[in-house]
Amino acid sequence: MNTAPIRKNLAAMTVKPNLLEYEKTCAGFSWKKVRRELTGLPDGTGLNIAHEAVDRHADGQLRERVAIRCLGRDGRFVNLTYGRLKDRSNRFANLLRRLGIAKGERVFCLAGRIPALYPVFFGTLKNISVFCPLFSAFGPEPIFQRLEKGNARVLVTTERQYRKKIAPLLERLPELKHVLLIDLEYDLNERVLSLPRLMADASGVFTIPPTDPEDMAILHFTSGTTGMPKGAVHVHNAVNTHFITGRYVLDLHPDDIFWCTADPGWVTGTSYGIITPLLHGVTSIVDEMDFDAERWYRILQEQRVTVWYTAPTAIRMLMRAPLEQRKRYDISALRLVHSVGEPLNPEAVFWGEQVLGLPIHDNWWQTETGGIMIANYAAMDIRPGSMGRPLPGIEAAIVTRVDADTVQIEGNEIAGELALKSGWPSMFRSYLHDDARYAKCFAGEWYITGDLAKRDSDGYYWFIGRADDIIKTAGHMVGPFEVESCLMEHPAVAEAGVIGKPEPVIGEIVKAFIVLKQGYIPGEELRLDLIGFGRTKLGSAIAPKELEFIDNLPKTRSGKIMRRLLKARELGLPEGDTSTLEGGESP
Ligand code: ATP
Ligand code: MG
């Protein structure tokens, strides 16, 4: 696998990166210092995400600056300035209060990336209620499960979603006090109310009540890649991590135009699609539509996007699109590209360099960590295939669990569980209603992530696989990512998903599912060619012994390959929870 480093040339950078001296910054880092850069609520009454992201800018020089530009499906867009966002979120906070929704009570939102979502998000936080996002494409059952498990008191959604999915559920949700409809001008009944009417009646003046940094702010369900989604609880204090990752990882500067392509249905869409860019007072682009190569290149060009945060699946889809398409657009404003959510194949990093003119910076984190924990930084050389180095302030290690309370810390180049020393501000505070599962994530002071990785002698971390996906074959431990990345180097391969298939003699055999690039036709010759390619590159112990062509890999709505589903289907086993599987219901 080609993992030759990509060197950074600081002199050629038009914008000086925020994090220039990694070691020195790590050595001098303290979360207390980060906290001092946030303003906190007036009169020292605490820390509230909405104040840091919106109000402090709206009350200052950035009042008229566009905070969020929502691009609609019809080519029109809505600008939410910091001032307008303050007014709208104040109204939402006031109306929650009038409806009797208290601190800590859950406000769910089932909507696409539309302008109404953002005042709901910040207004909920201002009332110290708890925001919980849902993917708009979820079907009724996943919606019901989450509303019930999360003790929803309010659901904000559209009339269409309501009629199609929610109305039949209401009887089963006695705790749900109100449904607020974004696009209905009149109330349906006492329980189902018009949001525009309530907003018009509400005052635009609101004083955020004293907020303890440990007050619950957001409830986020995990992606469900490995099983039933868990409800991770986050608190207002997380804003410290959001702020510092915005500076050090995303490298935000005041004039940036930032675009995070993630949906708020998963954590990247809230932490980085909503909160972080606003903390830094920049303009954030939100696109209502889903991936489309042409549209995305046009957005990069027309919006003059400077910093872009996307995911490996989207990048692999762009890699499949014809090069001529890319060449029709001027994306010269772009200076930094980041990726998260899945391992980023080295091939994709190089593709970025060649086709976008910029290498792609991978970073790693989870719903549970609340913010980016390991990253490739603007000023630091990239080792393609590596997730990068820990965020200043984060202590990471490769460990082996010894017992419930103890780990053994491994040295460089040894595979083990990726662990983080507890105590960073955005760490999840619980899995809702599942204390036992939460407790199992920890061994003493270490949070065990459930991912396997290695660290090299320069401190770069390399993802091996999720603990659940690791393949044990003839005495070897094989991470699917390594095999998938190798196969992606073959010119015919667009995407690969690799699993272990039980086999009595050697434990498991490696099986690959391949999606071909446009213009390639599946056939026996190509299959044998790919098996041979794998064997030459990886050696016969690790190379796939079975290989099958497939039109699409099963993915979560956040774009992660669901290897457990490939495996269940291969073995004829039950598929388990498929609520986050892409391609089911639509809004
Ligand atoms: P569930 O926990 O419900 O199975 P999930 O783990 O996919 O779902 P998320 O919290 O959205 O839910 O995803 C975090 C996981 O995504 C990480 O634990 C890791 O396995 C994977 N991941 C995220 N970023 C990267 C990355 N840069 N490289 C490799 N893997 C990544
Ligand atoms: Mg997980």
Coordinates of C-alpha atoms and ligand atoms in Angstrom, one line a residue:
M1 CA 0.0 0.0 0.0
N2 CA 1.4 3.4 -0.9
T3 CA 1.6 5.4 2.3
A4 CA 4.4 7.8 1.3
P5 CA 4.1 11.0 3.4
I6 CA 2.6 14.1 1.9
R7 CA 4.9 17.0 2.9
K8 CA 3.4 20.4 3.8
N9 CA 4.9 23.5 2.4
L10 CA 4.1 26.2 4.9
A11 CA 5.6 29.0 2.8
A12 CA 3.1 28.2 0.0
M13 CA 0.1 28.4 2.3
T14 CA -2.0 31.5 1.8
V15 CA -3.4 31.3 5.3
K16 CA -1.1 30.6 8.2
P17 CA -2.3 27.5 10.1
N18 CA -3.5 28.0 13.7
L19 CA -1.5 25.0 15.0
L20 CA 2.1 25.4 14.0
E21 CA 4.0 23.8 16.8
Y22 CA 2.3 20.6 17.8
E23 CA 4.6 19.4 20.6
K24 CA 4.9 22.8 22.2
T25 CA 1.1 23.3 22.1
C26 CA 0.5 19.9 23.6
A27 CA 3.0 20.6 26.4
G28 CA 1.5 24.0 27.3
F29 CA -2.2 22.9 26.8
S30 CA -4.8 23.2 29.5
W31 CA -8.6 23.0 29.3
K32 CA -8.8 25.9 31.7
K33 CA -7.1 28.1 29.2
V34 CA -9.5 27.1 26.5
R35 CA -12.4 27.9 28.9
R36 CA -11.0 31.4 29.3
E37 CA -11.4 32.0 25.6
L38 CA -15.1 31.4 25.8
T39 CA -17.1 34.2 27.3
G40 CA -19.5 32.3 29.6
L41 CA -23.0 33.6 30.5
P42 CA -23.2 37.2 31.7
D43 CA -22.7 37.7 35.4
G44 CA -20.8 34.4 35.6
T45 CA -23.9 32.3 35.6
G46 CA -22.4 29.4 33.7
L47 CA -21.7 28.1 30.2
N48 CA -24.2 27.6 27.5
I49 CA -23.4 26.5 24.0
A50 CA -26.0 28.8 22.4
H51 CA -24.5 31.8 24.0
E52 CA -21.0 31.0 22.8
A53 CA -22.1 30.1 19.3
V54 CA -24.8 32.7 18.7
D55 CA -25.5 35.4 21.2
R56 CA -22.0 36.7 21.9
H57 CA -21.5 37.3 18.2
A58 CA -25.0 38.7 17.7
D59 CA -24.3 41.2 20.5
G60 CA -21.1 42.2 19.0
Q61 CA -19.6 43.2 15.6
L62 CA -20.7 40.0 13.8
R63 CA -24.4 40.8 14.2
E64 CA -25.0 41.1 10.5
R65 CA -22.6 38.4 9.4
V66 CA -24.2 35.3 7.8
A67 CA -23.9 32.5 10.4
I68 CA -25.6 29.8 8.3
R69 CA -26.5 29.9 4.7
C70 CA -29.1 27.2 3.9
L71 CA -29.0 26.1 0.2
G72 CA -32.5 24.9 -0.8
R73 CA -33.4 22.3 -3.3
D74 CA -34.7 24.8 -5.8
G75 CA -31.5 26.9 -6.1
R76 CA -32.7 29.5 -3.6
F77 CA -31.0 30.1 -0.3
V78 CA -31.8 31.5 3.1
N79 CA -29.2 33.5 5.1
L80 CA -29.4 33.3 8.8
T81 CA -27.3 36.1 10.3
Y82 CA -26.0 35.9 13.8
G83 CA -28.6 38.6 14.8
R84 CA -31.5 36.7 13.2
L85 CA -30.4 33.4 14.7
K86 CA -30.4 35.0 18.1
D87 CA -33.9 36.5 17.6
R88 CA -35.3 33.2 16.3
S89 CA -33.7 31.0 18.9
N90 CA -34.9 33.4 21.6
R91 CA -38.4 33.0 20.3
F92 CA -38.2 29.2 20.3
A93 CA -36.8 29.2 23.9
N94 CA -39.7 31.5 25.0
L95 CA -42.3 29.3 23.3
L96 CA -40.8 26.2 25.0
R97 CA -41.1 27.9 28.3
R98 CA -44.7 28.9 27.5
L99 CA -45.5 25.3 26.7
G100 CA -44.2 24.3 30.1
I101 CA -41.1 22.4 28.7
A102 CA -38.5 22.4 31.5
K103 CA -34.8 22.1 31.9
G104 CA -33.5 18.6 31.0
E105 CA -36.6 17.7 29.0
R106 CA -36.1 16.4 25.5
V107 CA -36.9 18.2 22.3
F108 CA -36.6 16.0 19.2
C109 CA -36.3 17.3 15.7
L110 CA -37.2 15.3 12.7
A111 CA -36.4 17.5 9.7
G112 CA -34.0 17.7 6.9
R113 CA -31.3 20.4 6.7
I114 CA -33.8 23.3 6.5
P115 CA -33.6 26.8 8.0
A116 CA -36.2 26.1 10.7
L117 CA -33.9 23.5 12.3
Y118 CA -31.3 26.0 13.6
P119 CA -33.4 28.2 15.8
V120 CA -34.9 25.0 17.2
F121 CA -31.5 23.7 18.1
F122 CA -30.2 26.9 19.8
G123 CA -33.6 27.8 21.4
T124 CA -33.7 24.3 23.0
L125 CA -30.2 24.8 24.4
K126 CA -31.1 28.3 25.6
N127 CA -34.0 26.8 27.6
I128 CA -31.6 24.2 28.9
S129 CA -33.8 21.6 27.4
V130 CA -32.1 18.8 25.5
F131 CA -31.9 18.6 21.8
C132 CA -32.1 15.2 20.1
P133 CA -31.9 15.1 16.3
L134 CA -33.4 12.3 14.1
F135 CA -32.6 11.5 10.4
S136 CA -35.5 12.8 8.4
A137 CA -35.5 9.5 6.3
F138 CA -36.1 7.3 9.4
G139 CA -39.2 5.2 9.1
P140 CA -41.9 5.2 11.9
E141 CA -40.4 2.4 14.0
P142 CA -36.9 3.8 14.4
I143 CA -38.5 7.2 15.2
F144 CA -40.8 5.6 17.8
Q145 CA -37.9 3.7 19.4
R146 CA -35.9 6.8 19.8
L147 CA -38.7 9.1 21.0
E148 CA -39.7 6.5 23.5
K149 CA -36.2 5.7 24.7
G150 CA -35.3 9.4 24.9
N151 CA -38.5 10.4 26.8
A152 CA -39.4 13.0 24.1
R153 CA -41.6 15.8 25.4
V154 CA -41.6 17.8 22.1
L155 CA -41.2 16.8 18.5
V156 CA -40.5 19.4 15.8
T157 CA -41.2 18.2 12.3
T158 CA -42.9 19.0 9.0
E159 CA -46.6 18.4 8.2
R160 CA -45.7 15.7 5.7
Q161 CA -43.6 13.8 8.2
Y162 CA -46.3 14.2 10.8
R163 CA -49.0 12.8 8.6
K164 CA -46.9 10.0 7.1
K165 CA -45.1 8.7 10.2
I166 CA -46.0 10.5 13.5
A167 CA -49.8 10.7 13.7
P168 CA -50.2 6.9 14.0
L169 CA -47.5 6.8 16.8
L170 CA -49.1 9.4 19.1
E171 CA -51.2 7.0 21.1
R172 CA -48.1 5.0 22.0
L173 CA -46.2 8.1 23.2
P174 CA -48.0 9.4 26.2
E175 CA -45.0 11.4 27.4
L176 CA -44.8 13.4 24.2
K177 CA -46.6 16.6 25.1
H178 CA -46.5 18.5 21.8
V179 CA -45.7 18.1 18.1
L180 CA -44.8 21.4 16.5
L181 CA -45.2 21.6 12.7
I182 CA -42.7 23.7 10.9
D183 CA -44.8 24.4 7.9
L184 CA -48.4 24.6 9.1
E185 CA -49.9 28.0 9.8
Y186 CA -52.7 26.8 12.2
D187 CA -52.9 24.3 15.0
L188 CA -54.3 20.9 14.3
N189 CA -55.5 20.3 17.8
E190 CA -54.3 20.9 21.4
R191 CA -51.4 18.6 21.0
V192 CA -50.3 19.3 17.4
L193 CA -49.4 23.0 17.0
S194 CA -48.3 25.4 14.4
L195 CA -44.6 26.4 14.9
P196 CA -44.9 29.6 12.7
R197 CA -47.8 30.8 14.8
L198 CA -46.1 30.1 18.1
M199 CA -42.9 31.8 16.8
A200 CA -44.8 34.9 15.7
D201 CA -46.5 35.1 19.1
A202 CA -43.3 34.6 21.1
S203 CA -41.0 37.4 22.2
G204 CA -37.5 37.8 20.6
V205 CA -36.1 38.7 24.0
F206 CA -34.8 35.9 26.2
T207 CA -32.3 35.7 29.0
I208 CA -30.5 32.4 29.2
P209 CA -31.0 31.0 32.7
P210 CA -27.9 30.0 34.7
T211 CA -26.5 27.0 33.0
D212 CA -24.2 24.5 34.7
P213 CA -21.5 23.3 32.3
E214 CA -22.6 19.8 33.3
D215 CA -26.2 20.4 32.4
M216 CA -27.3 18.0 29.6
A217 CA -27.5 19.6 26.2
I218 CA -27.7 17.0 23.4
L219 CA -28.8 13.5 23.2
H220 CA -27.3 11.7 20.2
F221 CA -28.0 8.2 19.1
T222 CA -24.9 6.4 17.6
S223 CA -24.9 5.3 14.0
G224 CA -25.9 1.7 14.6
T225 CA -23.0 0.4 12.5
T226 CA -22.3 -2.4 15.0
G227 CA -25.7 -3.0 16.5
M228 CA -28.6 -1.2 18.2
P229 CA -27.9 2.5 18.5
K230 CA -27.0 3.8 21.9
G231 CA -28.2 7.2 23.2
A232 CA -25.1 9.2 24.1
V233 CA -25.6 12.1 26.5
H234 CA -23.6 15.3 26.1
V235 CA -23.4 18.4 28.2
H236 CA -22.8 22.1 27.6
N237 CA -19.2 21.8 28.7
A238 CA -18.6 20.0 25.3
V239 CA -18.3 23.5 23.8
N240 CA -14.7 23.6 25.0
T241 CA -13.8 20.7 22.7
H242 CA -15.8 22.2 19.8
F243 CA -14.0 25.5 20.1
I244 CA -10.5 24.1 20.2
T245 CA -11.0 21.5 17.5
G246 CA -12.4 24.4 15.3
R247 CA -9.2 26.2 15.8
Y248 CA -6.6 23.4 15.7
V249 CA -8.1 20.8 13.4
L250 CA -10.6 22.6 11.1
D251 CA -8.2 25.5 11.3
L252 CA -11.0 28.1 11.1
H253 CA -10.1 31.7 10.5
P254 CA -12.5 34.7 10.7
D255 CA -13.0 34.9 6.9
D256 CA -13.6 31.2 6.2
I257 CA -16.6 29.8 4.4
F258 CA -17.0 26.4 6.0
W259 CA -19.0 23.5 4.7
C260 CA -19.7 20.4 6.7
T261 CA -21.7 18.0 4.6
A262 CA -22.9 15.8 7.5
D263 CA -26.6 15.6 8.4
P264 CA -27.5 16.7 12.0
G265 CA -29.0 13.2 12.4
W266 CA -25.5 12.1 13.4
V267 CA -23.1 13.8 15.6
T268 CA -20.8 15.4 13.0
G269 CA -23.8 17.3 11.7
T270 CA -24.4 19.0 15.1
S271 CA -20.9 19.3 16.6
Y272 CA -19.4 20.5 13.3
G273 CA -22.3 21.3 11.0
I274 CA -23.9 23.6 13.6
I275 CA -21.9 24.5 16.7
T276 CA -18.2 24.8 15.9
P277 CA -18.1 27.1 12.9
L278 CA -20.4 29.5 14.7
L279 CA -18.2 29.5 17.8
H280 CA -15.5 30.9 15.5
G281 CA -17.9 33.5 13.9
V282 CA -17.5 32.1 10.4
T283 CA -20.1 31.5 7.7
S284 CA -21.3 27.9 7.5
I285 CA -22.9 26.4 4.4
V286 CA -25.7 23.9 4.8
D287 CA -27.1 22.1 1.8
E288 CA -30.6 20.6 2.0
M289 CA -29.9 18.1 -0.8
D290 CA -28.1 14.8 -0.6
F291 CA -24.9 14.0 -2.4
D292 CA -24.6 14.8 -6.1
A293 CA -21.2 15.2 -7.6
E294 CA -22.2 18.0 -10.0
R295 CA -24.1 19.9 -7.3
W296 CA -21.3 19.6 -4.8
Y297 CA -18.6 20.9 -7.1
R298 CA -21.0 23.8 -8.0
I299 CA -21.4 24.6 -4.3
L300 CA -17.7 24.6 -3.7
Q301 CA -17.3 27.0 -6.6
E302 CA -20.3 29.3 -6.1
Q303 CA -20.0 29.6 -2.3
R304 CA -16.3 30.0 -2.5
V305 CA -15.9 27.3 0.2
T306 CA -12.5 27.5 1.9
V307 CA -12.7 24.7 4.5
W308 CA -14.6 21.5 3.7
Y309 CA -15.5 18.7 6.1
T310 CA -16.9 15.6 4.5
A311 CA -16.8 11.8 4.7
P312 CA -15.0 8.9 3.0
T313 CA -18.1 7.6 1.3
A314 CA -18.7 11.0 -0.4
I315 CA -15.1 11.2 -1.4
R316 CA -15.2 7.7 -2.9
M317 CA -18.3 8.7 -4.8
L318 CA -16.5 11.8 -6.2
M319 CA -13.6 9.5 -7.2
R320 CA -16.1 7.5 -9.3
A321 CA -17.4 10.6 -11.1
P322 CA -15.7 11.6 -14.4
L323 CA -12.7 13.9 -14.1
E324 CA -14.1 16.2 -16.8
Q325 CA -16.9 17.1 -14.3
R326 CA -14.4 18.2 -11.7
K327 CA -12.6 20.3 -14.3
R328 CA -15.6 22.3 -15.2
Y329 CA -15.6 24.0 -11.8
D330 CA -13.3 26.5 -10.2
I331 CA -12.7 25.4 -6.6
S332 CA -9.6 27.5 -6.1
A333 CA -11.0 29.1 -2.9
L334 CA -10.7 25.8 -1.1
R335 CA -7.7 25.5 1.1
L336 CA -8.4 22.6 3.5
V337 CA -10.3 19.3 3.2
H338 CA -11.2 17.1 6.2
S339 CA -12.8 13.7 6.4
V340 CA -14.4 11.7 9.2
G341 CA -16.6 8.7 9.9
E342 CA -14.8 5.8 8.4
P343 CA -11.2 5.0 7.6
L344 CA -10.0 7.1 4.7
N345 CA -8.1 4.9 2.2
P346 CA -4.7 6.3 1.2
E347 CA -5.9 6.2 -2.4
A348 CA -8.5 8.8 -1.4
V349 CA -5.8 11.1 0.2
F350 CA -3.8 11.0 -3.0
W351 CA -6.8 11.4 -5.2
G352 CA -7.5 14.6 -3.3
E353 CA -4.1 15.9 -4.0
Q354 CA -4.3 15.2 -7.7
V355 CA -7.9 16.0 -8.4
L356 CA -8.9 18.7 -5.8
G357 CA -5.3 20.0 -5.6
L358 CA -5.4 19.4 -1.8
P359 CA -4.7 16.2 0.2
I360 CA -7.5 15.1 2.4
H361 CA -7.0 15.3 6.2
D362 CA -8.5 12.3 8.0
N363 CA -9.7 12.6 11.6
W364 CA -11.1 10.2 14.1
W365 CA -13.8 10.5 16.7
Q366 CA -17.1 9.0 17.8
T367 CA -20.5 10.0 19.0
E368 CA -19.3 9.2 22.5
T369 CA -16.3 11.6 22.3
G370 CA -18.4 14.5 21.2
G371 CA -15.6 16.1 19.2
I372 CA -12.5 15.3 17.1
M373 CA -9.9 13.4 19.1
I374 CA -7.2 12.4 16.6
A375 CA -6.5 14.4 13.5
N376 CA -4.2 15.3 10.7
Y377 CA -3.4 19.0 11.0
A378 CA -3.0 21.7 8.4
A379 CA 0.6 22.3 9.1
M380 CA 1.6 18.7 9.7
D381 CA 2.8 16.2 7.2
I382 CA 0.1 13.6 6.3
R383 CA 0.8 9.9 6.4
P384 CA -1.9 8.6 4.1
G385 CA -3.9 5.9 5.8
S386 CA -3.2 7.3 9.3
M387 CA -5.8 9.1 11.4
G388 CA -3.2 11.5 12.6
R389 CA -2.2 12.5 16.1
P390 CA -4.2 13.2 19.2
L391 CA -5.7 16.6 19.7
P392 CA -3.6 18.7 22.2
G393 CA -5.3 18.1 25.5
I394 CA -6.1 14.5 24.7
E395 CA -4.2 11.6 26.0
A396 CA -4.6 8.5 23.7
A397 CA -3.0 5.1 24.1
I398 CA -3.1 1.6 22.6
V399 CA -4.2 -0.8 25.4
T400 CA -5.1 -4.3 26.2
R401 CA -7.8 -4.8 28.8
V402 CA -6.5 -6.8 31.7
D403 CA -9.7 -6.9 33.8
A404 CA -12.7 -4.6 34.4
D405 CA -10.6 -1.9 36.0
T406 CA -7.1 -2.2 34.5
V407 CA -5.4 -2.0 31.1
Q408 CA -2.0 -2.7 29.9
I409 CA -0.5 0.1 27.9
E410 CA 1.1 -1.1 24.7
G411 CA 4.1 0.2 23.0
N412 CA 4.5 1.5 19.4
E413 CA 3.6 -0.7 16.5
I414 CA 1.6 -3.1 18.7
A415 CA -2.1 -3.6 17.8
G416 CA -4.6 -3.0 20.5
E417 CA -7.7 -1.1 21.6
L418 CA -7.6 2.6 21.1
A419 CA -8.2 4.2 24.5
L420 CA -8.5 7.8 25.7
K421 CA -7.8 9.1 29.2
S422 CA -11.2 10.2 30.6
G423 CA -11.9 13.8 31.5
W424 CA -12.0 15.8 28.3
P425 CA -15.0 18.2 28.2
S426 CA -17.0 16.7 25.4
M427 CA -16.9 13.1 26.7
F428 CA -20.4 11.5 26.9
R429 CA -21.7 11.5 30.4
S430 CA -23.9 8.4 30.0
Y431 CA -25.7 6.1 27.7
L432 CA -29.3 7.1 28.4
H433 CA -31.0 4.4 30.6
D434 CA -28.0 2.1 30.2
D435 CA -25.6 2.6 33.0
A436 CA -24.2 -0.9 32.7
R437 CA -23.2 -0.5 29.2
Y438 CA -21.6 2.9 30.0
A439 CA -19.6 1.4 32.8
K440 CA -18.3 -1.3 30.5
C441 CA -16.7 1.3 28.2
F442 CA -14.2 2.2 31.0
A443 CA -11.3 0.5 32.6
G444 CA -10.1 2.7 35.5
E445 CA -9.4 6.1 34.0
W446 CA -9.4 4.9 30.4
Y447 CA -12.3 5.1 28.0
I448 CA -12.0 2.1 25.7
T449 CA -13.3 3.1 22.3
G450 CA -14.1 -0.3 20.7
D451 CA -11.8 0.4 17.8
L452 CA -8.4 -1.3 17.2
A453 CA -5.4 0.7 16.1
K454 CA -1.7 1.0 16.2
R455 CA 0.6 3.9 16.9
D456 CA 3.9 4.4 15.0
S457 CA 7.1 5.7 16.5
D458 CA 6.2 9.3 15.6
G459 CA 2.9 9.2 17.4
Y460 CA 0.6 8.8 14.4
Y461 CA -2.3 6.5 14.9
W462 CA -3.4 3.9 12.4
F463 CA -6.9 2.5 12.3
I464 CA -7.1 -1.3 12.1
G465 CA -10.8 -1.9 12.4
R466 CA -13.7 -2.0 14.8
A467 CA -13.2 -4.7 17.4
D468 CA -16.3 -6.4 16.0
D469 CA -15.1 -6.5 12.4
I470 CA -11.7 -8.0 13.0
I471 CA -11.1 -11.1 11.0
K472 CA -9.1 -14.0 12.5
T473 CA -7.7 -16.1 9.7
A474 CA -5.1 -18.9 10.0
G475 CA -3.6 -17.3 13.1
H476 CA -3.6 -13.8 11.7
M477 CA -5.6 -10.8 12.8
V478 CA -6.8 -9.0 9.8
G479 CA -8.4 -5.5 9.8
P480 CA -10.9 -5.1 6.9
F481 CA -9.6 -1.6 6.2
E482 CA -6.2 -2.8 5.2
V483 CA -7.6 -5.2 2.6
E484 CA -10.2 -2.7 1.4
S485 CA -7.6 0.0 0.9
C486 CA -5.4 -2.4 -1.1
L487 CA -8.3 -3.4 -3.4
M488 CA -9.1 0.2 -3.9
E489 CA -5.7 0.7 -5.6
H490 CA -7.0 -1.5 -8.4
P491 CA -8.2 0.7 -11.3
A492 CA -11.5 -1.1 -11.5
V493 CA -12.5 -0.8 -7.9
A494 CA -14.8 2.0 -6.6
E495 CA -15.5 0.5 -3.1
A496 CA -14.8 -2.6 -1.2
G497 CA -16.3 -4.2 1.9
V498 CA -14.4 -7.0 3.6
I499 CA -15.6 -9.6 6.1
G500 CA -14.5 -12.8 7.8
K501 CA -16.5 -15.9 6.9
P502 CA -16.3 -18.8 9.3
E503 CA -14.3 -21.7 8.1
P504 CA -13.6 -24.8 10.2
V505 CA -9.9 -25.2 9.4
I506 CA -8.5 -21.7 9.5
G507 CA -11.1 -19.9 11.6
E508 CA -12.3 -17.4 9.0
I509 CA -11.6 -16.7 5.4
V510 CA -11.4 -13.2 4.1
K511 CA -14.2 -12.4 1.7
A512 CA -14.4 -9.1 -0.3
F513 CA -17.5 -7.5 -1.8
I514 CA -16.6 -5.2 -4.6
V515 CA -18.4 -2.2 -6.2
L516 CA -16.9 -1.5 -9.7
K517 CA -16.2 1.9 -11.2
Q518 CA -18.3 3.1 -14.1
G519 CA -17.3 1.4 -17.3
Y520 CA -16.1 -1.9 -15.7
I521 CA -18.2 -5.1 -16.1
P522 CA -18.2 -7.8 -13.5
G523 CA -17.0 -11.2 -14.8
E524 CA -14.8 -14.2 -14.0
E525 CA -11.7 -12.7 -15.6
L526 CA -11.9 -9.5 -13.5
R527 CA -12.7 -11.5 -10.4
L528 CA -9.5 -13.7 -10.8
D529 CA -7.5 -10.6 -11.6
L530 CA -8.6 -8.9 -8.4
I531 CA -7.9 -12.0 -6.3
G532 CA -4.4 -12.1 -7.9
F533 CA -4.0 -8.4 -7.3
G534 CA -4.8 -8.9 -3.6
R535 CA -2.5 -11.8 -3.3
T536 CA 0.5 -9.9 -4.8
K537 CA 0.0 -6.9 -2.7
L538 CA -1.1 -8.4 0.6
G539 CA 0.3 -12.0 0.6
S540 CA -1.8 -15.1 0.5
A541 CA -2.5 -15.2 4.3
I542 CA -4.4 -11.9 4.3
A543 CA -5.6 -11.5 0.7
P544 CA -9.3 -12.3 0.1
K545 CA -9.9 -15.9 -1.0
E546 CA -13.5 -15.1 -2.0
L547 CA -14.6 -12.1 -4.0
E548 CA -18.0 -11.1 -5.1
F549 CA -19.3 -8.2 -7.1
I550 CA -22.1 -6.2 -5.7
D551 CA -24.0 -3.1 -6.9
N552 CA -23.9 -1.2 -3.7
L553 CA -22.5 -1.9 -0.2
P554 CA -25.0 -1.6 2.7
K555 CA -24.3 1.6 4.5
T556 CA -25.7 3.6 7.4
R557 CA -27.4 6.9 6.7
S558 CA -24.2 8.5 7.8
G559 CA -22.3 6.6 5.1
K560 CA -20.5 3.9 7.0
I561 CA -20.1 0.4 5.5
M562 CA -22.2 -2.0 7.6
R563 CA -20.0 -5.1 7.5
R564 CA -22.2 -6.8 10.0
L565 CA -24.9 -6.8 7.4
L566 CA -22.7 -8.1 4.6
K567 CA -21.8 -10.9 7.0
A568 CA -25.3 -11.7 8.2
R569 CA -26.5 -11.8 4.6
E570 CA -23.6 -14.0 3.5
L571 CA -24.3 -16.4 6.3
G572 CA -28.1 -16.2 6.1
L573 CA -28.4 -14.9 9.6
P574 CA -30.9 -12.3 11.0
E575 CA -29.9 -8.8 10.0
G576 CA -30.4 -7.3 13.5
D577 CA -31.2 -3.6 13.9
T578 CA -31.4 -2.0 10.4
S579 CA -33.0 1.3 11.5
T580 CA -30.0 3.3 10.3
L581 CA -29.6 1.4 7.0
E582 CA -29.5 3.8 4.1
G583 CA -32.0 3.6 1.3
G584 CA -35.2 2.6 3.2
E585 CA -37.8 5.2 3.9
S586 CA -37.6 8.7 2.5
P587 CA -39.0 12.0 3.9
Ligands
ATP1 P1 -22.5 2.2 16.7 O1 -21.6 2.6 17.8 O2 -23.9 2.4 16.9 O3 -22.1 0.9 16.1 P2 -20.8 3.9 15.1 O4 -19.7 3.5 16.0 O5 -20.6 3.8 13.6 O6 -22.2 3.2 15.5 P3 -20.4 6.7 15.3 O7 -20.2 7.2 16.7 O8 -21.1 7.6 14.4 O9 -21.3 5.4 15.4 O10 -19.1 6.4 14.6 C1 -17.8 6.3 15.3 C2 -17.0 5.2 14.7 O11 -16.7 5.5 13.3 C3 -15.6 5.0 15.3 O12 -15.7 4.3 16.5 C4 -14.9 4.3 14.2 O13 -15.1 3.0 14.2 C5 -15.5 5.0 13.0 N1 -14.6 6.1 12.5 C6 -14.9 7.4 12.7 N2 -13.9 8.2 12.1 C7 -13.0 7.3 11.7 C8 -11.7 7.5 11.0 N3 -11.2 8.6 10.7 N4 -11.0 6.3 10.7 C9 -11.6 5.1 11.0 N5 -12.7 4.9 11.6 C10 -13.4 6.0 11.9
MG2 MG -19.7 3.2 18.0

